[in-house]
Amino acid sequence: MQAGEVRIFKKSGNEVVLLELVQNAKARAWVVQRTAGRSAGKQMICLERCLLTTEQFNQ
């Protein structure tokens, strides 16, 4: 994964763009920004394992 990539947040199905990698002791996470809908522009921190490609999400 790299900053600027578009992923799907598994829990909500929202499309997000990766902004910045956050490293902590337990797991890798990303600061992401929602790209569509009423909450477009909202930033949140998501665990890397919860961010799927479009192909993975549609399976």
PDB file of C-alpha atoms in Angstrom:
ATOM      1  CA  MET A   1       0.000   0.000   0.000  1.00  0.00           C
ATOM      2  CA  GLN A   2       1.107   3.534  -0.777  1.00  0.00           C
ATOM      3  CA  ALA A   3      -0.187   7.008  -0.029  1.00  0.00           C
ATOM      4  CA  GLY A   4      -2.586   8.159  -2.733  1.00  0.00           C
ATOM      5  CA  GLU A   5      -4.065   4.720  -3.408  1.00  0.00           C
ATOM      6  CA  VAL A   6      -7.836   4.304  -3.286  1.00  0.00           C
ATOM      7  CA  ARG A   7      -9.174   1.493  -1.092  1.00  0.00           C
ATOM      8  CA  ILE A   8     -12.490   0.348   0.351  1.00  0.00           C
ATOM      9  CA  PHE A   9     -12.991   0.430   4.126  1.00  0.00           C
ATOM     10  CA  LYS A  10     -14.300  -3.076   4.841  1.00  0.00           C
ATOM     11  CA  LYS A  11     -16.633  -2.180   7.722  1.00  0.00           C
ATOM     12  CA  SER A  12     -18.642   0.558   5.979  1.00  0.00           C
ATOM     13  CA  GLY A  13     -17.902  -0.023   2.305  1.00  0.00           C
ATOM     14  CA  ASN A  14     -16.771   3.600   1.935  1.00  0.00           C
ATOM     15  CA  GLU A  15     -14.184   4.447  -0.686  1.00  0.00           C
ATOM     16  CA  VAL A  16     -11.156   6.120   0.895  1.00  0.00           C
ATOM     17  CA  VAL A  17      -7.810   7.465  -0.243  1.00  0.00           C
ATOM     18  CA  LEU A  18      -4.705   6.605   1.784  1.00  0.00           C
ATOM     19  CA  LEU A  19      -2.985   9.681   3.205  1.00  0.00           C
ATOM     20  CA  GLU A  20      -0.348   8.678   5.738  1.00  0.00           C
ATOM     21  CA  LEU A  21       0.965   5.485   7.337  1.00  0.00           C
ATOM     22  CA  VAL A  22       0.712   5.361  11.125  1.00  0.00           C
ATOM     23  CA  GLN A  23       2.919   2.836  12.903  1.00  0.00           C
ATOM     24  CA  ASN A  24       2.158   1.714  16.414  1.00  0.00           C
ATOM     25  CA  ALA A  25       3.197  -1.249  18.522  1.00  0.00           C
ATOM     26  CA  LYS A  26       0.156  -3.380  17.733  1.00  0.00           C
ATOM     27  CA  ALA A  27      -0.661  -2.923  14.049  1.00  0.00           C
ATOM     28  CA  ARG A  28      -0.078  -0.839  10.930  1.00  0.00           C
ATOM     29  CA  ALA A  29      -2.771   1.729  10.281  1.00  0.00           C
ATOM     30  CA  TRP A  30      -3.455   4.510   7.776  1.00  0.00           C
ATOM     31  CA  VAL A  31      -4.908   7.968   7.994  1.00  0.00           C
ATOM     32  CA  VAL A  32      -7.525   7.877   5.239  1.00  0.00           C
ATOM     33  CA  GLN A  33      -9.983  10.356   3.763  1.00  0.00           C
ATOM     34  CA  ARG A  34     -13.434   9.486   2.486  1.00  0.00           C
ATOM     35  CA  THR A  35     -13.917  10.340  -1.178  1.00  0.00           C
ATOM     36  CA  ALA A  36     -17.694  10.356  -1.644  1.00  0.00           C
ATOM     37  CA  GLY A  37     -21.035  10.844   0.037  1.00  0.00           C
ATOM     38  CA  ARG A  38     -22.151  13.255   2.724  1.00  0.00           C
ATOM     39  CA  SER A  39     -19.004  12.570   4.741  1.00  0.00           C
ATOM     40  CA  ALA A  40     -16.572  13.154   1.848  1.00  0.00           C
ATOM     41  CA  GLY A  41     -13.386  14.715   3.170  1.00  0.00           C
ATOM     42  CA  LYS A  42     -13.703  13.186   6.636  1.00  0.00           C
ATOM     43  CA  GLN A  43     -10.423  11.744   7.846  1.00  0.00           C
ATOM     44  CA  MET A  44     -10.100   8.695  10.071  1.00  0.00           C
ATOM     45  CA  ILE A  45      -7.542   6.100  11.098  1.00  0.00           C
ATOM     46  CA  CYS A  46      -8.102   2.572   9.790  1.00  0.00           C
ATOM     47  CA  LEU A  47      -6.131  -0.597  10.375  1.00  0.00           C
ATOM     48  CA  GLU A  48      -4.360  -1.767   7.251  1.00  0.00           C
ATOM     49  CA  ARG A  49      -6.118  -5.146   7.342  1.00  0.00           C
ATOM     50  CA  CYS A  50      -9.505  -3.358   7.035  1.00  0.00           C
ATOM     51  CA  LEU A  51      -8.592  -1.619   3.771  1.00  0.00           C
ATOM     52  CA  LEU A  52      -9.411  -3.664   0.688  1.00  0.00           C
ATOM     53  CA  THR A  53      -8.894  -3.196  -3.023  1.00  0.00           C
ATOM     54  CA  THR A  54     -12.055  -2.892  -5.101  1.00  0.00           C
ATOM     55  CA  GLU A  55     -11.480  -6.420  -6.414  1.00  0.00           C
ATOM     56  CA  GLN A  56     -11.204  -7.893  -2.905  1.00  0.00           C
ATOM     57  CA  PHE A  57     -14.318  -6.038  -1.725  1.00  0.00           C
ATOM     58  CA  ASN A  58     -16.424  -7.240  -4.677  1.00  0.00           C
ATOM     59  CA  GLN A  59     -15.642 -10.948  -4.132  1.00  0.00           C
TER      60      GLN A  59
END
